Structure formats: structure tokens, C-alpha cells
Short mmCIF file of C-alpha atoms in Angstrom, two decimals:
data_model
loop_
_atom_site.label_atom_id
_atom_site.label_comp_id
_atom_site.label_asym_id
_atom_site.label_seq_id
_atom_site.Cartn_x
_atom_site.Cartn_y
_atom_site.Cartn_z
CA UNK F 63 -20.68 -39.51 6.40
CA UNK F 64 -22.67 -38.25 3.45
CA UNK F 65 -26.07 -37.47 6.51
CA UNK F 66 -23.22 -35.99 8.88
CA UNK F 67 -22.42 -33.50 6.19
CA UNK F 68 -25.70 -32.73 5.23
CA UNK F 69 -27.32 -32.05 8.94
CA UNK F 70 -24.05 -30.02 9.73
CA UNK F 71 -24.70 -27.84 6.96
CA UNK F 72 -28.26 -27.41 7.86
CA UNK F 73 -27.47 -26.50 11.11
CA UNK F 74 -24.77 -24.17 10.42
CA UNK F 75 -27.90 -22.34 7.96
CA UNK F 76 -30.17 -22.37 10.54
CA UNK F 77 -27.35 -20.64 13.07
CA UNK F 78 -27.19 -17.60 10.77
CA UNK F 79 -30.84 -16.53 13.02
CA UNK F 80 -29.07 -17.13 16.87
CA UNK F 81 -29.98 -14.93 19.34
CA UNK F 82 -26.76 -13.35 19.96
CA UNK F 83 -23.21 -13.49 21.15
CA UNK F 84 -21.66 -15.87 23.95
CA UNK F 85 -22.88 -14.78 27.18
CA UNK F 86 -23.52 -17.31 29.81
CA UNK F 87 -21.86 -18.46 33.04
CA UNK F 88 -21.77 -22.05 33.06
CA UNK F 89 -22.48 -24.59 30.46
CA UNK F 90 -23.46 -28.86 29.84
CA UNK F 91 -21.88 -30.25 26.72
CA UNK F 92 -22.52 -34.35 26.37
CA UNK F 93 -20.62 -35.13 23.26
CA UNK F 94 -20.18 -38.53 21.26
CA UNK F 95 -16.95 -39.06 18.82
CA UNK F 96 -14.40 -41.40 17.86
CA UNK F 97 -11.20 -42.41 19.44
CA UNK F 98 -8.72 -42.78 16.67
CA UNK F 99 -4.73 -44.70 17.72
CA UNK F 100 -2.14 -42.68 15.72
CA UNK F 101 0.34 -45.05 17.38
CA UNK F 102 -1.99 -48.98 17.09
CA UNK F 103 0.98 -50.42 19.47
CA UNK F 104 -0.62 -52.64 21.62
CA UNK F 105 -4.21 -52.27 19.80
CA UNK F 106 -5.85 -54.82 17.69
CA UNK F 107 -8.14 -52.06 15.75
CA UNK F 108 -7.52 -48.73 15.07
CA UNK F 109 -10.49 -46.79 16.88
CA UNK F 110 -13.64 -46.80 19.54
CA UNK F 111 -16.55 -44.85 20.00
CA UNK F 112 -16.12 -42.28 22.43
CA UNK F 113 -18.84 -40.85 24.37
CA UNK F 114 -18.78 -38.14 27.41
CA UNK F 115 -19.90 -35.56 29.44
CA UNK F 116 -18.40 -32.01 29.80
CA UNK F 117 -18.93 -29.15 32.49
CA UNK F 118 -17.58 -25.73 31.49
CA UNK F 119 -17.39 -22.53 34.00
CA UNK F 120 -16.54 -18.98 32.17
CA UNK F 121 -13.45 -17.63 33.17
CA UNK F 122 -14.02 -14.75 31.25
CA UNK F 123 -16.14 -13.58 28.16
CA UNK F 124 -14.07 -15.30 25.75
CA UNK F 125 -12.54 -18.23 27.99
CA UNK F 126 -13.97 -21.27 30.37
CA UNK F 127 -12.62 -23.73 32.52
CA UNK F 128 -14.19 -27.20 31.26
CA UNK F 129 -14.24 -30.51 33.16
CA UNK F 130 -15.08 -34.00 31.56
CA UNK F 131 -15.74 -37.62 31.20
CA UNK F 132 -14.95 -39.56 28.06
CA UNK F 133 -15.26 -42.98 27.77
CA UNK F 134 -13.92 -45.52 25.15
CA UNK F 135 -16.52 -48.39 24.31
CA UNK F 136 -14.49 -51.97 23.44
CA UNK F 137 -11.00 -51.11 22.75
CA UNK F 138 -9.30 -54.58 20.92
CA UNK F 139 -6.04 -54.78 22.16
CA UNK F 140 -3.39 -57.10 20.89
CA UNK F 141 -3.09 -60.12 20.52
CA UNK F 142 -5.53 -60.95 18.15
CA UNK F 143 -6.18 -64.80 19.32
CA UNK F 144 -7.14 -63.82 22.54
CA UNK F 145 -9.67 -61.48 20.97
CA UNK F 146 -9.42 -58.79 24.13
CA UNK F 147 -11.89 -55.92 24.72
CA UNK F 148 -12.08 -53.45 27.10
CA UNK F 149 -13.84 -50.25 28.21
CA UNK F 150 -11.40 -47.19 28.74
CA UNK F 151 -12.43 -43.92 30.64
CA UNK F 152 -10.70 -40.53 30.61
CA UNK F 153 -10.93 -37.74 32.83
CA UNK F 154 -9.57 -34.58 31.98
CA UNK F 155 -9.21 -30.82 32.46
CA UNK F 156 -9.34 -27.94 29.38
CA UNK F 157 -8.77 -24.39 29.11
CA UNK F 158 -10.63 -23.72 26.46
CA UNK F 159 -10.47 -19.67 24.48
CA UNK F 160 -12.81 -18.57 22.28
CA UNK F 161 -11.56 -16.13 18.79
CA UNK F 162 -13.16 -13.80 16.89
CA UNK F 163 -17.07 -14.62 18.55
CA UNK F 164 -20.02 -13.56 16.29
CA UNK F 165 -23.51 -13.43 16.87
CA UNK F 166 -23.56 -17.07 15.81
CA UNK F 167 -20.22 -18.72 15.78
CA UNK F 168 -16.80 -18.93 17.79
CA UNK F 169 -13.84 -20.77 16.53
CA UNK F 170 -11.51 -22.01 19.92
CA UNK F 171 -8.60 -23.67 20.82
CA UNK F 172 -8.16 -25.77 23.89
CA UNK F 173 -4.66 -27.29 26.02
CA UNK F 174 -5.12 -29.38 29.00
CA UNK F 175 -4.08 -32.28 31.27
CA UNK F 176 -6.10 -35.72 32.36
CA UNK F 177 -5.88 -39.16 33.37
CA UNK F 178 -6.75 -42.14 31.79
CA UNK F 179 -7.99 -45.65 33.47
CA UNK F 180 -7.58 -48.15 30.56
CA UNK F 181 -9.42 -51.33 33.27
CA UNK F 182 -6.73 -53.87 32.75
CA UNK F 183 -3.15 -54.02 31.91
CA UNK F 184 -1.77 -55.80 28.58
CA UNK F 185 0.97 -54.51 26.52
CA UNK F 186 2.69 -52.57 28.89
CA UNK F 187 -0.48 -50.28 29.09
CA UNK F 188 -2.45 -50.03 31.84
CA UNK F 189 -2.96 -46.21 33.60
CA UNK F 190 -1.61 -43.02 33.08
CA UNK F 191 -1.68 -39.31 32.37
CA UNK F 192 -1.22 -37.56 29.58
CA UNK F 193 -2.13 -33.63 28.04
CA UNK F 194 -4.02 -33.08 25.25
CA UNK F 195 -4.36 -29.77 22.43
CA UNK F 196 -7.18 -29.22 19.85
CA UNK F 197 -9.62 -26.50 18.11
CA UNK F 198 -12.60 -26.30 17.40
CA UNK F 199 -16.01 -24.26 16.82
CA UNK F 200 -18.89 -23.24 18.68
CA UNK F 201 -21.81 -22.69 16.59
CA UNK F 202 -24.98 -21.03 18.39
CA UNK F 203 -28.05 -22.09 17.33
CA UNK F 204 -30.52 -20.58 20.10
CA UNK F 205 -29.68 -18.50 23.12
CA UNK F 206 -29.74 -21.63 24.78
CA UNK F 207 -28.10 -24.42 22.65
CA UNK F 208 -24.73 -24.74 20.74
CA UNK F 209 -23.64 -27.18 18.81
CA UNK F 210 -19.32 -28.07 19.42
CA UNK F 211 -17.31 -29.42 16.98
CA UNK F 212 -13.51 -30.20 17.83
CA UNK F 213 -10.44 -32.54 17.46
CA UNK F 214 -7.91 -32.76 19.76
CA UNK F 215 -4.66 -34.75 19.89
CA UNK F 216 -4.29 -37.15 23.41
CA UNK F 217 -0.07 -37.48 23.92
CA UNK F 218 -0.46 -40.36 26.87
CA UNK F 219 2.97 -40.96 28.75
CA UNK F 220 3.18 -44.43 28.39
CA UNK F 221 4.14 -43.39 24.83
CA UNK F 222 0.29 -43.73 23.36
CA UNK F 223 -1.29 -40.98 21.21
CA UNK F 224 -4.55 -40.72 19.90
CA UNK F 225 -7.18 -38.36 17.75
CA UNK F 226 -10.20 -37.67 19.44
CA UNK F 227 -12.84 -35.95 17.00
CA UNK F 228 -16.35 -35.52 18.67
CA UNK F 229 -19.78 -33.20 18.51
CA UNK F 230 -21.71 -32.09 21.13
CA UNK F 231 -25.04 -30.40 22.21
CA UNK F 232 -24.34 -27.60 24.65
CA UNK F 233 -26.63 -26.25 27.28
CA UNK F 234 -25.89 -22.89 28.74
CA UNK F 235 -26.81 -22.18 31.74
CA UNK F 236 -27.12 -18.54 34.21
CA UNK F 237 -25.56 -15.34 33.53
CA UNK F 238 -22.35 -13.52 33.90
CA UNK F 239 -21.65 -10.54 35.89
CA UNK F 240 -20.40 -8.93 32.77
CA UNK F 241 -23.98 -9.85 30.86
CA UNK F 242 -25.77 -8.19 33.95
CA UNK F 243 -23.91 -5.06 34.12
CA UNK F 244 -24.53 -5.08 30.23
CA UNK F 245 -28.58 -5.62 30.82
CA UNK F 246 -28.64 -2.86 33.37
CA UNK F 247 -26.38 -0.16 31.53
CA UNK F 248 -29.03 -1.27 28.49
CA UNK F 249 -32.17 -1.08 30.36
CA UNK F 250 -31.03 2.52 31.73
CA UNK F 251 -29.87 3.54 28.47
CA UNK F 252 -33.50 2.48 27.30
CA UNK F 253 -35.33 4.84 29.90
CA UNK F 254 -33.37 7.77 29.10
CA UNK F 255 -33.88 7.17 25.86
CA UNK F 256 -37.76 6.86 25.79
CA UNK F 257 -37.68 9.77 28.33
CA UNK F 258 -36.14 12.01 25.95
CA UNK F 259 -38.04 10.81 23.22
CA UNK F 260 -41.38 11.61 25.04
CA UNK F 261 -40.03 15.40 25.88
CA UNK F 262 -39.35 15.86 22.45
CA UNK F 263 -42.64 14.51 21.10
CA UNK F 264 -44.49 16.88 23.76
CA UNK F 265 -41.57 19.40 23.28
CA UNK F 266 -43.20 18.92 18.95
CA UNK F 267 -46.33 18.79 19.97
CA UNK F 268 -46.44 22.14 21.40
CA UNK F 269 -44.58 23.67 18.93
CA UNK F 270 -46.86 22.33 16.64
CA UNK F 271 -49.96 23.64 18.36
CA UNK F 272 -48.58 27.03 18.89
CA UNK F 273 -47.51 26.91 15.20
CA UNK F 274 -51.13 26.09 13.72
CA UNK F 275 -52.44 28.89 16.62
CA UNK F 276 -50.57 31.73 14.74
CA UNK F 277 -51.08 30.77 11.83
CA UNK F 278 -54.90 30.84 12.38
CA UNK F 279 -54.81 34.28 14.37
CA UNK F 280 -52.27 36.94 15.29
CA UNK F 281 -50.36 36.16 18.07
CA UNK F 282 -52.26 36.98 21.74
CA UNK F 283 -50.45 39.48 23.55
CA UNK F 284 -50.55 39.57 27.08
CA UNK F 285 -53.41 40.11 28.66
CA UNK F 286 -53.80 42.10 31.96
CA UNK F 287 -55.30 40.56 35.43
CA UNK F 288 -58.75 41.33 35.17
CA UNK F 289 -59.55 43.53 38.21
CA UNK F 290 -61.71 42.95 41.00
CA UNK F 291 -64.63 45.07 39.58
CA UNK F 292 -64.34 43.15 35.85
CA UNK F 293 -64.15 39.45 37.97
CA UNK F 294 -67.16 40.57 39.68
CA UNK F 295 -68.90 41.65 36.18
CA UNK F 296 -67.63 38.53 34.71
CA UNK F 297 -68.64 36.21 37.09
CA UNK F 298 -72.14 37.91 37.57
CA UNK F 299 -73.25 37.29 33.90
CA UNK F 300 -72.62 32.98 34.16
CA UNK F 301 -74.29 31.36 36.10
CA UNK F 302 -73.29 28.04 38.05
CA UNK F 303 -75.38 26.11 36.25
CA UNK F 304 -74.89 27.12 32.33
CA UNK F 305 -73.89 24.06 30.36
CA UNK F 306 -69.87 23.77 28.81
CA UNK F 307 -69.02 22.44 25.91
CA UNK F 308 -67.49 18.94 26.33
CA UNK F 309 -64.95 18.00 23.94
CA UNK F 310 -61.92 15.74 23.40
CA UNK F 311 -59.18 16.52 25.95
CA UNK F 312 -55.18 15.62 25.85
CA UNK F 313 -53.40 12.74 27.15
CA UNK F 314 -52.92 13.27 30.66
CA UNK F 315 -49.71 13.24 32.55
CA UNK F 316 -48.40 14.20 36.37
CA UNK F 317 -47.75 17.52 37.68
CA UNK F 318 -50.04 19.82 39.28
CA UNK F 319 -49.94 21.42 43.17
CA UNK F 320 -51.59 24.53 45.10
CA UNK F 321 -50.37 27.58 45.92
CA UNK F 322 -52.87 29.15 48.62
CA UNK F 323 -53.71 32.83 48.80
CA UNK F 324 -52.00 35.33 46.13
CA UNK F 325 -48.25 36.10 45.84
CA UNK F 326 -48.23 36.35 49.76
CA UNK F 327 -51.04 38.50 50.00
CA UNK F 328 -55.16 38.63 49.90
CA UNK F 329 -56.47 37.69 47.07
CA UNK F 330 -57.74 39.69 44.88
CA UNK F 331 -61.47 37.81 44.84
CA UNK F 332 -62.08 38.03 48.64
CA UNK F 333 -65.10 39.22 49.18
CA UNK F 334 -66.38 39.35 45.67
CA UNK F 335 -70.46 38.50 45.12
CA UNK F 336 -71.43 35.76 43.17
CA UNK F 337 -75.20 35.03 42.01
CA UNK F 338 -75.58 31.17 42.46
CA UNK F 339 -78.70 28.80 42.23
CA UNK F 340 -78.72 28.96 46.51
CA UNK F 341 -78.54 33.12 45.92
CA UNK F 342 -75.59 35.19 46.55
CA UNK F 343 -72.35 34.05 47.83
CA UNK F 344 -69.41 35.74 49.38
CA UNK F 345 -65.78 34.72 48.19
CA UNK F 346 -64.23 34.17 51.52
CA UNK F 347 -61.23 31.75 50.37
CA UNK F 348 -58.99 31.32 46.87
CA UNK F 349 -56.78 28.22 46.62
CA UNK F 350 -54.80 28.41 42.79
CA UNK F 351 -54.26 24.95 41.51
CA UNK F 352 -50.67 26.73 40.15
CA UNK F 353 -47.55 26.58 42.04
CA UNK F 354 -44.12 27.51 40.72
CA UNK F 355 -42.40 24.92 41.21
CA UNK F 356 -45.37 22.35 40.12
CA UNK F 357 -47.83 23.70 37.74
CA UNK F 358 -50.22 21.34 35.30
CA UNK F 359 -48.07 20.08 32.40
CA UNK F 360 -48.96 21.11 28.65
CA UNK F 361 -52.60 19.72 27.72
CA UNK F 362 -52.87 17.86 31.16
CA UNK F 363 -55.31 17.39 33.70
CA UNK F 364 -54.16 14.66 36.52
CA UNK F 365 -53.82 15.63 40.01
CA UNK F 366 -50.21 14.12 41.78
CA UNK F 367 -51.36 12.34 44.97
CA UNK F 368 -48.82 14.52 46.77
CA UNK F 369 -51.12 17.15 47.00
CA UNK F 370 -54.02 15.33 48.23
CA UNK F 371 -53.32 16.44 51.59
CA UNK F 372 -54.45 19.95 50.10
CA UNK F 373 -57.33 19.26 48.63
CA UNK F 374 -58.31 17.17 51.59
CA UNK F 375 -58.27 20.12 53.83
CA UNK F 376 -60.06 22.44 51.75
CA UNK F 377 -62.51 19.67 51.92
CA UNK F 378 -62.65 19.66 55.28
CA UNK F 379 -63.18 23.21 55.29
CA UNK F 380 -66.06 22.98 53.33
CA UNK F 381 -67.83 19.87 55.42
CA UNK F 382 -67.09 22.07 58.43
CA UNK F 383 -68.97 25.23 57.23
CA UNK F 384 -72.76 23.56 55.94
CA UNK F 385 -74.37 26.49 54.47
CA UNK F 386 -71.04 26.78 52.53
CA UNK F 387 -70.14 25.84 49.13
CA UNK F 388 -67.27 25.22 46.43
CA UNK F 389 -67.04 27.11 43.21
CA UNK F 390 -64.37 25.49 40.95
CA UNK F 391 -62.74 27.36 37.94
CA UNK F 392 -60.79 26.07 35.43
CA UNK F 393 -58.19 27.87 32.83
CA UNK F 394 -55.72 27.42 30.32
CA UNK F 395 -52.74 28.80 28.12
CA UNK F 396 -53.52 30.58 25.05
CA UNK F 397 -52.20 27.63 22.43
CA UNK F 398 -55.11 25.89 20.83
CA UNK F 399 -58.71 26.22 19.70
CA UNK F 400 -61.17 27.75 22.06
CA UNK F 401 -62.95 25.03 22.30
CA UNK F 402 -60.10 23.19 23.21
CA UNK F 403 -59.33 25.07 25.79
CA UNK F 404 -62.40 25.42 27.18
CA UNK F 405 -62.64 21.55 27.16
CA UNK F 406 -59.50 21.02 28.70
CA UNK F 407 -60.33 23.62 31.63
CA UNK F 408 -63.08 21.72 32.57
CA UNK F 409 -61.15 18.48 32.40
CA UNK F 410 -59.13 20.44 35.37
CA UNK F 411 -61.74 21.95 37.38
CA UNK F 412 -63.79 18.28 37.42
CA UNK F 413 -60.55 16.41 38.02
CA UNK F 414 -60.71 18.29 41.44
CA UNK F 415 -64.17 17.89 41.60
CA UNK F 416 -63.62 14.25 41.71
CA UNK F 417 -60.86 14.13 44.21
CA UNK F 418 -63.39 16.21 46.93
CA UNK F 419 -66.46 13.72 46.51
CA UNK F 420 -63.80 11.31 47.27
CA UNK F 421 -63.34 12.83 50.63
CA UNK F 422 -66.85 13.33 51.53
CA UNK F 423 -67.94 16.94 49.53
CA UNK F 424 -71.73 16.02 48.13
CA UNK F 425 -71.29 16.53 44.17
CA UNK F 426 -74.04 19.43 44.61
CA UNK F 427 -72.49 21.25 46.66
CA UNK F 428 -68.96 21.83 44.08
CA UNK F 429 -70.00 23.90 41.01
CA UNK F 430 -67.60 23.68 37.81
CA UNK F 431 -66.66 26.66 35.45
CA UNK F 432 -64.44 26.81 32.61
CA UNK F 433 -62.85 29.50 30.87
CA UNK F 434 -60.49 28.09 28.64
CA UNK F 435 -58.09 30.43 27.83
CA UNK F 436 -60.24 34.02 28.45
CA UNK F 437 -58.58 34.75 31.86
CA UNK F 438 -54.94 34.71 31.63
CA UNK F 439 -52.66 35.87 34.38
CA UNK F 440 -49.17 35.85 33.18
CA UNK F 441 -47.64 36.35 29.42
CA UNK F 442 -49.01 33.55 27.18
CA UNK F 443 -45.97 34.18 25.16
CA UNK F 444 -43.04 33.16 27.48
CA UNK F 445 -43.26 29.12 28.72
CA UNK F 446 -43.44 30.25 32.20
CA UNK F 447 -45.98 32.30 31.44
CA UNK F 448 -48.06 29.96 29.87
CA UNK F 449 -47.19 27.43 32.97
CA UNK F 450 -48.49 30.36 35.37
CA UNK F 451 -51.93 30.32 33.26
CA UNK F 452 -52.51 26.44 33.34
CA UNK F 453 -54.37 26.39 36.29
CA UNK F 454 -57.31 25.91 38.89
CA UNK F 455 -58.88 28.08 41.43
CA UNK F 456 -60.65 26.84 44.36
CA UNK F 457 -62.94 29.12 45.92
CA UNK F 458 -64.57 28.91 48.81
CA UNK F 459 -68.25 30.76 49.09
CA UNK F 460 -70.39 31.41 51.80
CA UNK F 461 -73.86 33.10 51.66
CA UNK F 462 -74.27 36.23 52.09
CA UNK F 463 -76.08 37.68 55.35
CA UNK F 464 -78.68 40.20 54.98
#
């Protein structure tokens, strides 16, 4: 009695670390007890060992249907010089409901109705029915075993009744449609939660980036469009092949598309000269890596595979017209360093640069520019401003015949 008491106070320690509450949809419970004869008429000793096997089905979160076995190992009956012994089985249904569940514990009580085959008849007593009542307590030890304690009183009608106290090991088993629903309203709860997080860490981490920019330098007001004549100038006095800085460059995320030609009419560049390493080039075509509904996200540089089909036809283009060649200019918005910026424009223009070797364009025949944030084309002071001015241009050139 003294080890009984000692293991079931370990255990009950050890349950203060289960997993959680009750949630299962069927369960296995093999128990082992004592059968104890509150009336001995007819019995020679006053209890048996009592051993069985119990399946339990959840009605509901807090109540189960259970089924079982029980059987009775050498009941003595009366009287004592014929020294008789049999073994006695019971089969039964419970209703079994579950109070005041924890995370580790769940005291119940239990009513139900069975049958019991005693093997032989003496006394008066052979088979016959009877209902039965108890408590007990459910004490979770992992997700998936419990440990059952009970008692329960056995009123047979042939006048019998008898204490049953047993322990058990149970085994849950599956899930139930309330646990599910409970995993998926959790799981979605989870991904709008980490969504929001993330758009208020990049939400913070422009804030903070615009915050350090004006604090290092007045704040940029908007610059104009550069016009055709100061493009020209501009892009006369780079060449294709001067060297960019390369340094480190945000974490990338999803979100950029084209927007061909400008605001529904030519652009601005056609036709514009441009010294290369071949000799002069004509502008002939502008695709802008900037659409309004999808522009490049704050400090990213990945390309959505939606528009591939765009870049795969300017590609085309190109492989179509030989003596022809790509020109490739990256820009920013106006929050960060320079060289930032002019990193992270680069990290833009080559992204695309990529995508076309992928489809066939020979690497020397797509030159790269950044600009960082030097050529804006929209106010760097509103957020769809900014949006407007993360972008690429793709420009098609062709040389120029004397």
C-alpha cells in the first residue's frame, strides 16, 4: 500500500508538465483492481482481483461512451468444505462526464448498466444484471497516456453488491472534430499573426531608415523628370562599362511587374544617343520595371514569375534584332545611404539581367547601370511616390546608321 502511495504521488508530480487538456476521440484503458462483497452472502472471502479492458468513444469534449470487460479471478463461494472457486466476468456499459478539466487532471463521475456471468450457480447466484455508479480522476501524464483512478459501486439484482476500486493506463487515440476546427482556427490565427508582424517590422524598418535619412540630411524634395536633353547629357558622360560599387543589399521579397511605354504615350528616351563600347546606339524601346498596381517592395529586388512572360518577350525582341542590344537601368527611392541605393539598384537591374540569359540573351550583349536614388520620377516624400521611383527600365538600343 505504502509503494501504491508513493508511485501515485510521483505520478501525479510528474503530471503537473502534460501536454494539455482532454482532446482525443477515442481511447484504450486496461485497468487491474479489486472486487470487494459489501454483501459476503453466498461468498467464502470477501474480495478478487479484478482485471479488464475498457473502450471509450467521446461523446463530447467533456463526456464518452465507454465499453468494458472485467473479470473476477477465483471468487470462494460458500460453503467453506467444499472449498469452491470460480472465475466471474462482467460486461458493462458507462457514461462517463468529465468536471472542471485542467491541463493535467479531470475529476468524473460515471452511471451505467451491465451483465454479469458468474460460470456456475451456487447460492442462489448464478447470472444477472445489475447498474453500477462511481467517480473518479483522470490524470494526464503525456498527450498520449492517462493514468484512471475510480471506485464504483456494482448493485447486482439478485440482491449482490460490490466495490470495485481499480487503476488504469489509458491510450488516446485520433482527434475530435472540435480539436480540428481548434488546430485550423489556430494555425490561421498564426498566419495572420506573423503576417502582420512582418508588415509592421518592414512598416519599422522604413520608418526607421527614413528617420536616420533626415536626420543625416534635410529632407529631399521632389525632384523634377530630367528632360530628354539632361538624359541624353547624363547618359553620355557613363559609360556601359564603368564599374558600380557593390555593397550589401536588403532581404528580398515578391512584387515587381512592367509597365511598357510612358503613361500611354512615347517615351520620353526614344530616340536618345547613347555612346556604348559597340559605338552609338539609338533608344528605340523603354520597358519600366514599375507598374501601379505592382511596383518593387521597400529594399527588394526579386522578380514575381508572373511577369516572366514580359521579360521573355523583350527577350525575344532582342534575339530577333542581332546587331541590337539591352541597356538595363536600375533606381531607387530616396531613403537610405547613397551607396545603398546605388547597391540596391544594381541588385534590380542584374536581377533582370539574370532572368534574360535565362531565356537565351548572351550576358554581353545586356549592359547594367545603376543610379541609386539620382533619377527620381515621382515625390520621394509621399509612399506612392517613393513606390513610383523603385524601379527598372529596359531599353532597347540599336546602332545607329550613318
Amino acid at each position: 500500500m505504502q509503494k501504491c502511495s508513493m508511485f501515485l504521488s510521483t505520478f501525479m508530480v510528474c503530471s503537473s508538465i502534460a501536454w494539455g487538456a482532454i482532446d482525443h476521440l477515442i481511447e484504450i484503458t486496461p485497468t487491474i483492481g479489486g472486487n470487494f462483497h459489501i454483501n459476503q452472502s453466498g461468498y467464502a472471502g470477501d474480495e478478487e482481483v479484478a482485471a479488464g479492458l475498457r473502450l471509450g468513444v467521446r461523446a463530447t469534449q467533456q463526456s464518452l461512451i465507454e465499453f468494458g470487460w472485467e473479470h473476477m479471478f477465483s471468487a470462494h463461494f460458500e460453503p467453506h468444505e467444499r472449498n469452491i472457486k470460480h472465475n466471474n466476468n462482467r460486461y458493462f456499459a458507462n457514461y462517463v462526464h468529465e468536471f472542471m478539466q485542467t491541463s493535467w487532471f479531470a475529476p468524473y463521475a460515471l452511471g451505467g448498466l451491465g451483465y454479469e456471468r458468474l460460470g456456475v450457480e451456487i447460492n442462489g447466484m448464478n447470472h444477472d444484471a445489475f447498474v453500477q455508479v462511481g467517480v473518479g480522476a483522470r490524470f494526464i501524464a503525456t498527450k498520449w497516456l492517462h493514468l484512471k483512478a475510480e471506485v464504483r459501486d456494482a448493485i447486482i439484482f439478485d440482491g449482490r453488491n460490490d466495490l470495485v476500486a481499480s487503476i488504469g493506463l489509458t491510450i488516446p487515440l485520433g482527434s475530435t472534430p472540435q480539436k480540428r476546427a481548434r488546430q485550423q482556427r489556430e494555425e490561421q490565427q498564426r498566419a495572420a499573426k506573423e503576417a502582420q508582424r512582418e508588415e509592421q517590422q518592414r512598416a519599422a524598418k522604413e520608418e526607421a531608415v527614413l528617420a536616420q535619412n533626415n536626420a543625416v540630411t534635410s529632407p529631399l524634395t521632389p525632384q523634377p523628370v530630367p528632360s530628354r536633353a539632361e538624359a541624353a547629357a547624363g547618359a553620355e558622360s557613363m559609360r556601359l562599362s564603368t564599374p558600380q560599387a557593390v555593397g550589401v543589399v536588403g532581404q528580398k521579397h515578391q512584387g515587381e511587374g512592367f509597365m511598357e511605354g510612358y503613361a500611354g504615350e512615347q517615351h520620353p528616351r526614344i530616340g536618345e544617343i547613347i555612346d556604348t563600347e559597340e559605338g552609338q546606339h539609338q533608344v528605340t524601346r523603354v520597358v519600366t520595371l514599375n507598374q501601379p498596381e505592382v511596383r518593387f517592395a521597400f529594399d527588394s529586388y526579386d522578380i514575381a514569375s508572373v511577369f516572366e512572360s514580359q521579360i521573355r518577350e523583350f527577350s525575344e525582341h532582342l534575339l530577333s534584332v542581332p546587331a541590337s542590344r539591352a541597356l538595363l537601368e536600375g533606381h531607387t527611392d530616396w531613403v537610405g545611404t547613397e551607396a545603398y541605393n546605388l547597391t540596391l539598384s544594381r541588385r534590380r537591374a542584374e536581377s533582370v539581367k539574370n532572368k534574360m540569359i535565362e531565356f537565351g540573351v548572351e550576358g554581353n550583349r545586356i549592359d547594367v547601370r545603376a543610379y541609386g536614388k539620382t533619377r527620381p520620377i515621382a515625390d520621394n516624400n509621399t509612399a506612392a511616390g517613393r513606390a513610383q521611383n523603385r524601379r527598372v527600365e529596359l531599353i532597347f538600343i540599336e546602332p545607329v546608321t550613318q
